[in-house]
PDB file of C-alpha atoms in Angstrom:
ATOM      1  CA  UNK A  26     -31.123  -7.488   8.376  1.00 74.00           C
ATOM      2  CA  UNK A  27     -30.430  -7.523  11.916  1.00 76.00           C
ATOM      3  CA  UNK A  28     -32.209 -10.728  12.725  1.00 81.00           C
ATOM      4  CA  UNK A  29     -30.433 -12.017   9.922  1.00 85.00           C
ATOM      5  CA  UNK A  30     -27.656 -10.719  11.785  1.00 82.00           C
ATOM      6  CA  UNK A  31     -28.056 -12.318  15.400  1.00 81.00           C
ATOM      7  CA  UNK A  32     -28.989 -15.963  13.736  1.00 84.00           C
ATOM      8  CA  UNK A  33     -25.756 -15.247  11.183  1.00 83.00           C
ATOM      9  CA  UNK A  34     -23.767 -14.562  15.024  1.00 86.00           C
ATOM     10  CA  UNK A  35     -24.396 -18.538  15.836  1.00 87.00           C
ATOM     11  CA  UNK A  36     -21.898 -19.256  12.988  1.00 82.00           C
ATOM     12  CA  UNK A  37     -19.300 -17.654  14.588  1.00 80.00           C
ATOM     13  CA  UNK A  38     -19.887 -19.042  17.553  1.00 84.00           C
ATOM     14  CA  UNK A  39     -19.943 -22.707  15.953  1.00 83.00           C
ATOM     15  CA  UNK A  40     -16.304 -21.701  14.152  1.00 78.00           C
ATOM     16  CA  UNK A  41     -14.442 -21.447  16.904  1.00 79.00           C
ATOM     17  CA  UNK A  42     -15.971 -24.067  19.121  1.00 81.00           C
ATOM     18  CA  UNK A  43     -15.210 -26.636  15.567  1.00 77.00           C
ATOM     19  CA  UNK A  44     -11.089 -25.488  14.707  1.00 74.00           C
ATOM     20  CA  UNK A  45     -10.355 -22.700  17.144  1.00 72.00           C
ATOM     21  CA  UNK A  46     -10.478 -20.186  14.492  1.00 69.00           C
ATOM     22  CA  UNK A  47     -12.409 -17.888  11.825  1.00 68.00           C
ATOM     23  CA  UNK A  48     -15.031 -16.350  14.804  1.00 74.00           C
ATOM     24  CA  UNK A  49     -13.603 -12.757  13.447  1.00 70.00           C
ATOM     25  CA  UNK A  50     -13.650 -13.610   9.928  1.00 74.00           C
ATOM     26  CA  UNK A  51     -17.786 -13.787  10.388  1.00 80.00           C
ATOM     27  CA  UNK A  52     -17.924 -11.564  13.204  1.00 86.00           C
ATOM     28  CA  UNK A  53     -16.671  -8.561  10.744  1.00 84.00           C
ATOM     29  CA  UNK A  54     -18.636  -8.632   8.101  1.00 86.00           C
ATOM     30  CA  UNK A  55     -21.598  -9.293  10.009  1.00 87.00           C
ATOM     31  CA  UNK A  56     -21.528  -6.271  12.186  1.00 89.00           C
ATOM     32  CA  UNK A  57     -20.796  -4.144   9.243  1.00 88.00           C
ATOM     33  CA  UNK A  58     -23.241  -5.630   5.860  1.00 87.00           C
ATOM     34  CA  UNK A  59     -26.055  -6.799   8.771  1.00 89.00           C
ATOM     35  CA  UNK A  60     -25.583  -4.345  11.916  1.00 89.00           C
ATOM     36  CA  UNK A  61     -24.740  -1.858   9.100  1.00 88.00           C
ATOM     37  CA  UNK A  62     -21.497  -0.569  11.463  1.00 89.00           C
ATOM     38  CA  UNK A  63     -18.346   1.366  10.032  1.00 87.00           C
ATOM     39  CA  UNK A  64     -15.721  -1.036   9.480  1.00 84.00           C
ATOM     40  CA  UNK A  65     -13.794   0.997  12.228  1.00 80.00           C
ATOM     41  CA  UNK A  66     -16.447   0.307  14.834  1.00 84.00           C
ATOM     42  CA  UNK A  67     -16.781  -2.737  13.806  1.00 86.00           C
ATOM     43  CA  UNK A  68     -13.667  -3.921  14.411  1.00 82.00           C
ATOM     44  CA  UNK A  69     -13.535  -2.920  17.709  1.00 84.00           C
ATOM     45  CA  UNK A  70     -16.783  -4.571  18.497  1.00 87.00           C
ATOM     46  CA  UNK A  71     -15.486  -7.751  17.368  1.00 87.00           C
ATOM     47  CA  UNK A  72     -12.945  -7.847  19.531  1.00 85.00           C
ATOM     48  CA  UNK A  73     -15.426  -8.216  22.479  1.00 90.00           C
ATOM     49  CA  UNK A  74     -17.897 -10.327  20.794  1.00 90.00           C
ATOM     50  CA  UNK A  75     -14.931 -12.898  19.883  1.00 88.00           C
ATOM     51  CA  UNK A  76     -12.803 -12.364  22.896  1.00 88.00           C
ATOM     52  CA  UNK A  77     -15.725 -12.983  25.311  1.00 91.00           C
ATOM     53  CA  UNK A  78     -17.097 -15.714  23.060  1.00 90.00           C
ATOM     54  CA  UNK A  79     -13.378 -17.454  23.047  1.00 89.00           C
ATOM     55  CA  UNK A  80     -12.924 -17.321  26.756  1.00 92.00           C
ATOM     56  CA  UNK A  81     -16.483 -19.770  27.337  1.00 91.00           C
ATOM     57  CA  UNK A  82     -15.139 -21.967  24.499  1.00 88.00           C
ATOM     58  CA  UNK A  83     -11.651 -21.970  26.403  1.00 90.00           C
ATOM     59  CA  UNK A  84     -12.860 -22.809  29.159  1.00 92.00           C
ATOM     60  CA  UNK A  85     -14.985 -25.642  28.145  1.00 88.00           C
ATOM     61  CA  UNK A  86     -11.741 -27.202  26.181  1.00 88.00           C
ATOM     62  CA  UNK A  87      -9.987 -27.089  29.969  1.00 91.00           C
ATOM     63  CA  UNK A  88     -12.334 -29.084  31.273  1.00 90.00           C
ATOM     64  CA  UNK A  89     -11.278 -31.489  28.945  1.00 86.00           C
ATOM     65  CA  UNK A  90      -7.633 -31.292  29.954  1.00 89.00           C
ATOM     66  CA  UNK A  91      -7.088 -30.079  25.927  1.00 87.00           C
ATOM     67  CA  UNK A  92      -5.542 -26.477  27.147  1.00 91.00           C
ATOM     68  CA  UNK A  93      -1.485 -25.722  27.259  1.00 91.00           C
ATOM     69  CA  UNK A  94      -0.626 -23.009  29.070  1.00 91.00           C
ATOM     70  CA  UNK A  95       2.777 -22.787  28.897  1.00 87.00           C
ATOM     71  CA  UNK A  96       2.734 -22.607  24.912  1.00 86.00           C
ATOM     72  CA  UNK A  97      -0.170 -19.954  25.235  1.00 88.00           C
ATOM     73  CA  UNK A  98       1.588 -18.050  27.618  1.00 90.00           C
ATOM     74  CA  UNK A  99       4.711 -17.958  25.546  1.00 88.00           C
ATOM     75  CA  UNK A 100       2.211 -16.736  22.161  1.00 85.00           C
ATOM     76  CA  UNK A 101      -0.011 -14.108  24.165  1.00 84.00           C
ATOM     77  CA  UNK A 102       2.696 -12.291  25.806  1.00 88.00           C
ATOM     78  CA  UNK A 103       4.097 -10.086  23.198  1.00 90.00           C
ATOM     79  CA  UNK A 104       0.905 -10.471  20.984  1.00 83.00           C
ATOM     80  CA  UNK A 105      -1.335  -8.729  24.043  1.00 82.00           C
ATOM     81  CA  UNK A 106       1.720  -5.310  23.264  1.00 87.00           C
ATOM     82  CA  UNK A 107       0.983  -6.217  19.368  1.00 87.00           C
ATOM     83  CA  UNK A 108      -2.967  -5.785  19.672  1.00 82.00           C
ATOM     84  CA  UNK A 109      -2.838  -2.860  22.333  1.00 82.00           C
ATOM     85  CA  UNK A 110      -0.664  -1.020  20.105  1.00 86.00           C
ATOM     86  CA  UNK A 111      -2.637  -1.201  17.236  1.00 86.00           C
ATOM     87  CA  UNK A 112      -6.325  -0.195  18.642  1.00 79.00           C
ATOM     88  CA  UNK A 113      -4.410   2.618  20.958  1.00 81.00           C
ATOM     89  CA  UNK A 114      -2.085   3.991  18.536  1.00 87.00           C
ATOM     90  CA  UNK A 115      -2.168   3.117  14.910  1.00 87.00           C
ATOM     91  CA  UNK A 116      -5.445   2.752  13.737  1.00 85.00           C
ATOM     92  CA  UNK A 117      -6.394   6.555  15.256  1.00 86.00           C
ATOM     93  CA  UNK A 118      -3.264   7.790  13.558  1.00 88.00           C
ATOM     94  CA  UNK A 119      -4.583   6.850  10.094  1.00 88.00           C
ATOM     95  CA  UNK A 120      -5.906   9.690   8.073  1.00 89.00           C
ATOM     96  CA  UNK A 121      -9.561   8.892   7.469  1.00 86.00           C
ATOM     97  CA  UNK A 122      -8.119   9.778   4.082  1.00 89.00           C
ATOM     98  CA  UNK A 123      -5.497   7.497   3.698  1.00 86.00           C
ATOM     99  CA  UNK A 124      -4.477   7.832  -0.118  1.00 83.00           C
ATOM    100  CA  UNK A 125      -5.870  10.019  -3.060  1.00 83.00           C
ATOM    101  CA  UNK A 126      -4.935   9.732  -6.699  1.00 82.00           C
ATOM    102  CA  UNK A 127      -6.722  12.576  -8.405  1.00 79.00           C
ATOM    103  CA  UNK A 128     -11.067  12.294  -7.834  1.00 78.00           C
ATOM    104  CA  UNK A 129      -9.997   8.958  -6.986  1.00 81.00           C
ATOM    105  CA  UNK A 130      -9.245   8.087  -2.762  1.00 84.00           C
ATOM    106  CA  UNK A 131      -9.186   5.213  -0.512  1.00 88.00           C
ATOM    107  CA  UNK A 132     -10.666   6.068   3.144  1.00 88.00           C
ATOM    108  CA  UNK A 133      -9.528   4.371   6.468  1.00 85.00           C
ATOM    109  CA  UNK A 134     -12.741   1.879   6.132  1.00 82.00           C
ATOM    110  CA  UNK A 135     -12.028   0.987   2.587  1.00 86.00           C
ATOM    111  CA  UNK A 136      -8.019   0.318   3.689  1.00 88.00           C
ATOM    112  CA  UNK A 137      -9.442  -1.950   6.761  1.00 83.00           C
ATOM    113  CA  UNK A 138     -11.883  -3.800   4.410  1.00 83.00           C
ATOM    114  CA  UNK A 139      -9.198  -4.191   2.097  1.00 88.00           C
ATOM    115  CA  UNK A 140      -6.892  -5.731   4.333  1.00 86.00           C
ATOM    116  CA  UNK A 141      -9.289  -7.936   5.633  1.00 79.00           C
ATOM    117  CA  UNK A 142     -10.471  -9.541   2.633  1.00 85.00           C
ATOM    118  CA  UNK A 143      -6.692 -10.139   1.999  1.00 86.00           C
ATOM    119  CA  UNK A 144      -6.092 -12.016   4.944  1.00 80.00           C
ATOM    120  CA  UNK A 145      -8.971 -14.204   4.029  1.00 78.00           C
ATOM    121  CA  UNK A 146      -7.816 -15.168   1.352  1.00 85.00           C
ATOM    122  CA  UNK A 147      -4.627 -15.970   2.219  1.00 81.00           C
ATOM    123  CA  UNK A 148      -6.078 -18.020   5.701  1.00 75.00           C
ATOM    124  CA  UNK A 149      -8.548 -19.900   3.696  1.00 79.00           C
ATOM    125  CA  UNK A 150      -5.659 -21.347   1.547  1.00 80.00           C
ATOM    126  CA  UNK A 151      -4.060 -22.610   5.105  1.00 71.00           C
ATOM    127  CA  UNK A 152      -7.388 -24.063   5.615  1.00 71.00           C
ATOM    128  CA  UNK A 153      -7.598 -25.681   2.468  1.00 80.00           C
ATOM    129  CA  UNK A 154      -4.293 -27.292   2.333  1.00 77.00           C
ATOM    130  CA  UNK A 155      -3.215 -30.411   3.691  1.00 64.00           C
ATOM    131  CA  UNK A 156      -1.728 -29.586   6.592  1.00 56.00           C
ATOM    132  CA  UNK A 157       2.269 -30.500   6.691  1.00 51.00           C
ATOM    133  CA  UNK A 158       3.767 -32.415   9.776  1.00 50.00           C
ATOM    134  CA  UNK A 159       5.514 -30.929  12.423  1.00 49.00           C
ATOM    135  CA  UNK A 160       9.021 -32.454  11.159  1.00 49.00           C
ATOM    136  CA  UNK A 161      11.427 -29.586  11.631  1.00 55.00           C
ATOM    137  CA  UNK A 162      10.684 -28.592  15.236  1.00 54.00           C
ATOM    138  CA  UNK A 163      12.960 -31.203  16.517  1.00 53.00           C
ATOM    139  CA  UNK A 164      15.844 -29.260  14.799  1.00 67.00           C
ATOM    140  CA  UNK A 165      15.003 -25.903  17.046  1.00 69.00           C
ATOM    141  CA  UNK A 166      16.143 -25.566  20.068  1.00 78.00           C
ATOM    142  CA  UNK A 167      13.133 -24.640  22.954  1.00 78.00           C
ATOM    143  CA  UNK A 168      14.722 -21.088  23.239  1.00 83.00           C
ATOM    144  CA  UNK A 169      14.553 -20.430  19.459  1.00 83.00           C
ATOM    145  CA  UNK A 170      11.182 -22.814  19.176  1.00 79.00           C
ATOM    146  CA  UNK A 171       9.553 -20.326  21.973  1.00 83.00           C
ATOM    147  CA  UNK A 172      11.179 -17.743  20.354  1.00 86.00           C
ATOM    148  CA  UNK A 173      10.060 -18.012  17.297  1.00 82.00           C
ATOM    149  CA  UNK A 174       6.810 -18.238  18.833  1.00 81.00           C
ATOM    150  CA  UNK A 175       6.532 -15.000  20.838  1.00 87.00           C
ATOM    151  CA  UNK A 176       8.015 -13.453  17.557  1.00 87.00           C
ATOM    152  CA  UNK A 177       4.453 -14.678  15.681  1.00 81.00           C
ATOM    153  CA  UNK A 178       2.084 -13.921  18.643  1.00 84.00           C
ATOM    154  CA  UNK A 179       3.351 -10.138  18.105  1.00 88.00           C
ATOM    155  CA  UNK A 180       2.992 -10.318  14.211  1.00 84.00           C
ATOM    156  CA  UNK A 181      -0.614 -11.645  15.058  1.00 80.00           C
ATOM    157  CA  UNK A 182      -1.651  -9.573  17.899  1.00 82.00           C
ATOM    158  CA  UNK A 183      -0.728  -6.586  15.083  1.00 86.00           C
ATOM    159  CA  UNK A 184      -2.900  -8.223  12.856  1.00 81.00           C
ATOM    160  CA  UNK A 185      -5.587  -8.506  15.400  1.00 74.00           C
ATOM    161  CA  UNK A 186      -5.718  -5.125  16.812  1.00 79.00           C
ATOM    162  CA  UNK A 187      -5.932  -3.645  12.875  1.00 83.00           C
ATOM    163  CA  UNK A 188      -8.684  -5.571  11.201  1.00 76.00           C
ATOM    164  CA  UNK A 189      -9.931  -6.795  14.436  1.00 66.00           C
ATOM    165  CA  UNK A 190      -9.453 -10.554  13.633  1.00 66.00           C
ATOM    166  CA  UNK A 191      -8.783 -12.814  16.461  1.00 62.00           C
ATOM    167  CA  UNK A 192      -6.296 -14.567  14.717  1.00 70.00           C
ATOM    168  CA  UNK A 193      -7.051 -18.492  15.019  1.00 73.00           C
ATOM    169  CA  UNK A 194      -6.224 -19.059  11.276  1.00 68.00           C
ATOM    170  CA  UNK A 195      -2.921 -17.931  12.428  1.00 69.00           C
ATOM    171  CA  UNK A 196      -2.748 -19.369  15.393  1.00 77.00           C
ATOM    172  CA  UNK A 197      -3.375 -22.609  15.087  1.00 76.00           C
ATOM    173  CA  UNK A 198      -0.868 -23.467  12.297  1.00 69.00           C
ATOM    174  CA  UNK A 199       1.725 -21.719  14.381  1.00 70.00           C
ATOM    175  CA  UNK A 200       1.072 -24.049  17.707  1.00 76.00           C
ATOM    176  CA  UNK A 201       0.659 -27.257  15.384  1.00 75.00           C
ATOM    177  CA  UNK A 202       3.772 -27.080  13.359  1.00 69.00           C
ATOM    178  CA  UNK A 203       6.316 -25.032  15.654  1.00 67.00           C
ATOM    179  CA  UNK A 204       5.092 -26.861  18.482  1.00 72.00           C
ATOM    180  CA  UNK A 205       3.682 -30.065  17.850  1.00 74.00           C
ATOM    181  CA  UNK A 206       0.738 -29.410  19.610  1.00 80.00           C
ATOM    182  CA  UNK A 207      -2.296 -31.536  18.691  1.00 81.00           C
ATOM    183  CA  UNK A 208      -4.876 -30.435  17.175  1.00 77.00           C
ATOM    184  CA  UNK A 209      -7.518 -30.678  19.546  1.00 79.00           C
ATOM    185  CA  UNK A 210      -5.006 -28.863  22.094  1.00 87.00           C
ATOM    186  CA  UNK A 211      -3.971 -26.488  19.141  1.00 84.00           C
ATOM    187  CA  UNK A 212      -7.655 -25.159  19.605  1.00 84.00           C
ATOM    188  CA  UNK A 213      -8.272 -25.293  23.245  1.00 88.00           C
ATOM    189  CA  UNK A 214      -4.921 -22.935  23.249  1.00 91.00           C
ATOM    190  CA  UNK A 215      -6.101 -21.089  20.477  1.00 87.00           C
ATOM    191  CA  UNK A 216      -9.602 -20.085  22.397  1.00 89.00           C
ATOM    192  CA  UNK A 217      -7.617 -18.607  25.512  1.00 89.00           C
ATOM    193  CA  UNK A 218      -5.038 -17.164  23.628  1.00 88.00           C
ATOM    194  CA  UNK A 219      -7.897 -15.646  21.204  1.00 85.00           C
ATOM    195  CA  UNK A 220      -9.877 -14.597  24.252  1.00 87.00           C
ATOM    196  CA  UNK A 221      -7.386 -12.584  26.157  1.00 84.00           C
ATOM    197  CA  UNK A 222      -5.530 -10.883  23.313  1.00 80.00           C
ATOM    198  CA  UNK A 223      -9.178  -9.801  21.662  1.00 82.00           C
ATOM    199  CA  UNK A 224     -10.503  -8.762  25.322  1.00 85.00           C
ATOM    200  CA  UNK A 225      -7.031  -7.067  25.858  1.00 79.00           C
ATOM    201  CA  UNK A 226      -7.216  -5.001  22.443  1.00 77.00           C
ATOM    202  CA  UNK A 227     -11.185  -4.095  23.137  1.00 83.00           C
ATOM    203  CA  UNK A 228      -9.684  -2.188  26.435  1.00 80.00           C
ATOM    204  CA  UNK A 229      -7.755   0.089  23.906  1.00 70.00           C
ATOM    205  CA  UNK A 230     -10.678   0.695  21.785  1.00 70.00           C
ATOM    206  CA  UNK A 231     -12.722   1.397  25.069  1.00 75.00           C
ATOM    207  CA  UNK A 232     -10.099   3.954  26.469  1.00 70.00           C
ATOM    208  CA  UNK A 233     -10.987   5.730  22.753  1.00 70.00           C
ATOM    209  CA  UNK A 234     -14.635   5.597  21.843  1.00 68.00           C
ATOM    210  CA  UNK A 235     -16.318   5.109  25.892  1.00 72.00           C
ATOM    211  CA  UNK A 236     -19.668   5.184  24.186  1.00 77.00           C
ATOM    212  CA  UNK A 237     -20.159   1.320  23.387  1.00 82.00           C
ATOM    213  CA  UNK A 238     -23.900  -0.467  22.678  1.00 86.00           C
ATOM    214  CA  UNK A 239     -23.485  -2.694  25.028  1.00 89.00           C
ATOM    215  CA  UNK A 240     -27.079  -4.310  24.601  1.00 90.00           C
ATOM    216  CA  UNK A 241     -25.702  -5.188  21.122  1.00 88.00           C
ATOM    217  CA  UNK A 242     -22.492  -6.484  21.861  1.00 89.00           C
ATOM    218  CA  UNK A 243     -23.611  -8.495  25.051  1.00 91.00           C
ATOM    219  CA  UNK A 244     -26.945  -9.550  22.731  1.00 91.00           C
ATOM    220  CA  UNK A 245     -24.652 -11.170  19.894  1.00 90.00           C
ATOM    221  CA  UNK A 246     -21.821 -12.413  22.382  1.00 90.00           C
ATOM    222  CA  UNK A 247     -24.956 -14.604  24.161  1.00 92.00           C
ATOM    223  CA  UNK A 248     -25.864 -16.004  20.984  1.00 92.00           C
ATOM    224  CA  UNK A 249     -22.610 -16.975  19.560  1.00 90.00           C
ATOM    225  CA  UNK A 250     -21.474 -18.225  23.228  1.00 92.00           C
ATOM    226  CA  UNK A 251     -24.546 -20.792  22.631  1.00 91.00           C
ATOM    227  CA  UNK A 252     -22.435 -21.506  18.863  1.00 89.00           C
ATOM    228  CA  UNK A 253     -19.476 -22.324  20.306  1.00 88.00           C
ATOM    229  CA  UNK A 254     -20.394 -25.115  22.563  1.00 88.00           C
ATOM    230  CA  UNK A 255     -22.493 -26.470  19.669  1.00 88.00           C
ATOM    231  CA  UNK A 256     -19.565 -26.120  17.991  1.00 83.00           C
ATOM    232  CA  UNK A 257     -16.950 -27.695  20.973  1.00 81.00           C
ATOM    233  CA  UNK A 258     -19.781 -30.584  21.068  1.00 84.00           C
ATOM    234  CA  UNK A 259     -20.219 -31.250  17.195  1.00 82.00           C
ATOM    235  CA  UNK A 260     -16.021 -31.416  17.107  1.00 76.00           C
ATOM    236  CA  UNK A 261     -15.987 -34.584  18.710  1.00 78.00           C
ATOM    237  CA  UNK A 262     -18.088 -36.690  15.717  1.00 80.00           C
ATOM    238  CA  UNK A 263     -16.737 -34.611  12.743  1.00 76.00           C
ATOM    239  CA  UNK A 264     -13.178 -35.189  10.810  1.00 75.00           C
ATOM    240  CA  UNK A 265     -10.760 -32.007  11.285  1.00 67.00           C
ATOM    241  CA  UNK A 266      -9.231 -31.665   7.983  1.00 73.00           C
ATOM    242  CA  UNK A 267     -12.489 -32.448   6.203  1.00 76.00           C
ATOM    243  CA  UNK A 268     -14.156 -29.699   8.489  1.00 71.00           C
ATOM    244  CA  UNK A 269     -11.422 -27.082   8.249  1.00 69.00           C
ATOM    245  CA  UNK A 270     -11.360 -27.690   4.452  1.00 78.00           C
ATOM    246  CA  UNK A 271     -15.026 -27.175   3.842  1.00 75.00           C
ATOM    247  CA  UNK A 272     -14.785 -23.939   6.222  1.00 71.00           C
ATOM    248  CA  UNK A 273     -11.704 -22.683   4.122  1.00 77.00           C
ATOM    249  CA  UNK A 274     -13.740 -22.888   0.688  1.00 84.00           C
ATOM    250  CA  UNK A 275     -16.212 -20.771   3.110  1.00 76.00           C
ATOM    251  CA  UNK A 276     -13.765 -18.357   3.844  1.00 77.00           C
ATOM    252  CA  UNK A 277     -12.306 -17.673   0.467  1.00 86.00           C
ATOM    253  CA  UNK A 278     -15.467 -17.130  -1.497  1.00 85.00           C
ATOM    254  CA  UNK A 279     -16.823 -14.765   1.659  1.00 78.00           C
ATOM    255  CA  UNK A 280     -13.153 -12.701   1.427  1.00 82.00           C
ATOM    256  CA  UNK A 281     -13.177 -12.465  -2.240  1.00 90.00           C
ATOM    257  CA  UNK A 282     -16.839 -11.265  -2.084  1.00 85.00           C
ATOM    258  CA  UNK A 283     -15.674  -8.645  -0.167  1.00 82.00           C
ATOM    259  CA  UNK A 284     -12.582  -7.762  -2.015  1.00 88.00           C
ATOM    260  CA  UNK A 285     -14.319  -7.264  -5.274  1.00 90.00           C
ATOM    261  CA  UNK A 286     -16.823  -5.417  -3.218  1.00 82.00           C
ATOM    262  CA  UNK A 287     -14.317  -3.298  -2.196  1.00 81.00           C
ATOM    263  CA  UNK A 288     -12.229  -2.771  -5.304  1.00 81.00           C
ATOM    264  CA  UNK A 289     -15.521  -2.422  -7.730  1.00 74.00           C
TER     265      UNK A 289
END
């Protein structure tokens, strides 16, 4: 299972290298069904094996001059406090019982899991959906347009520091249609902001648990680091909204798999 594992690691790699996005929503259940980790662990994991993974995709997209900074600086800010916060201070204060109904209970893994899957599902329909214009953000002022901004980098950097999703599917809608970014800038941005907020939130974890298999994170990082230039490379020669609706079919049947996994 574990070599299925490192080969299944290049998919992640090739996600965010292709729309900026979804390296989490593979990394996850990979390091938990494959590398057989507890969703807890795993999460933190992910955040270095994305955030690391991110930063070489990142860099590659500012080669090619497809990288704002301003607008990514704007996003990570208060979604960097979002992320710390949540690997530092909420997920340890959950109960590893977190409700119990008689024999029946739901444990801190099966809550994370749960949550996961949601978010899936509700990112894969953003995926699927054509994706509306950026109309309305001539109405907003910059103040309220950057403002409105920072206000979803901290709702995503919560997200993020939880379930241990980098938070491209979020992301990247957020930077196309408040900003008007395109979308080959959306996901150069997307990889920094990605990298830093997921590096940012693994400190937390690390200040927790010091006793981290680094072989195995560094192993799987290398390999998906190799996806995600495939990936940058590919993304010239392949349609976006074809590609991000083929990978948000992906996404929903591989979240609802795990939801009825979960719930069953």
């Amino acid at each position: 299972m574990e070599v299925i594992g490192y080969l299944s690691s290049i998919l992640m790699g090739l996600s965010l290298g292709l729309i900026g996005g979804g390296g989490s929503i593979l990394t996850v259940p990979i390091l938990v069904y494959l590398f057989a980790l507890p969703p807890v662990v795993a999460t933190g994991y992910s955040l270095f094996i994305v955030g690391l993974t991110a930063l070489f995709g990142g860099i590659n997209f500012m080669r090619q001059k497809q990288v704002d900074f301003k607008t990514g600086l704007i996003f990570a800010v208060p979604s960097f406090l979002g992320v710390y916060a949540a690997r530092a201070w909420v997920v340890p204060a959950l109960p590893d019982t977190v409700f119990q109904m008689g024999a029946w209970s739901m444990s801190k893994n099966v809550l994370i899991m749960l949550v996961f899957s949601v978010l899936m599902i509700l990112a894969s329909y953003s995926m699927i959906r054509k994706a509306p214009v950026a109309r309305d953000r001539a109405k907003l002022s910059p103040l309220r347009r950057h403002g409105i901004i920072g206000l979803e980098g901290l709702v995503v950097g919560c997200v993020t520091g939880f379930v241990g999703a980098g938070g491209g599917f979020l992301i990247i809608p957020a930077l196309v249609i408040l900003v008007g970014l395109p979308m080959k800038k959306a996901v150069g941005t997307s990889l920094f902001i990605i990298a830093i907020k997921s590096l940012f939130g693994f400190l937390g974890e690390w200040q927790r648990h010091p006793g981290v298999d680094w072989q195995l994170l560094l192993s799987i990082a290398g390999i998906a680091i190799t996806g995600i230039f495939i990936g940058s490379y590919v993304s010239r020669f392949v349609a976006e909204n074809r590609l991000k609706k083929v990978f948000g079919w992906f996404v929903l049947v591989m979240g609802s798999g795990i939801l009825l996994q979960q719930t069953l």
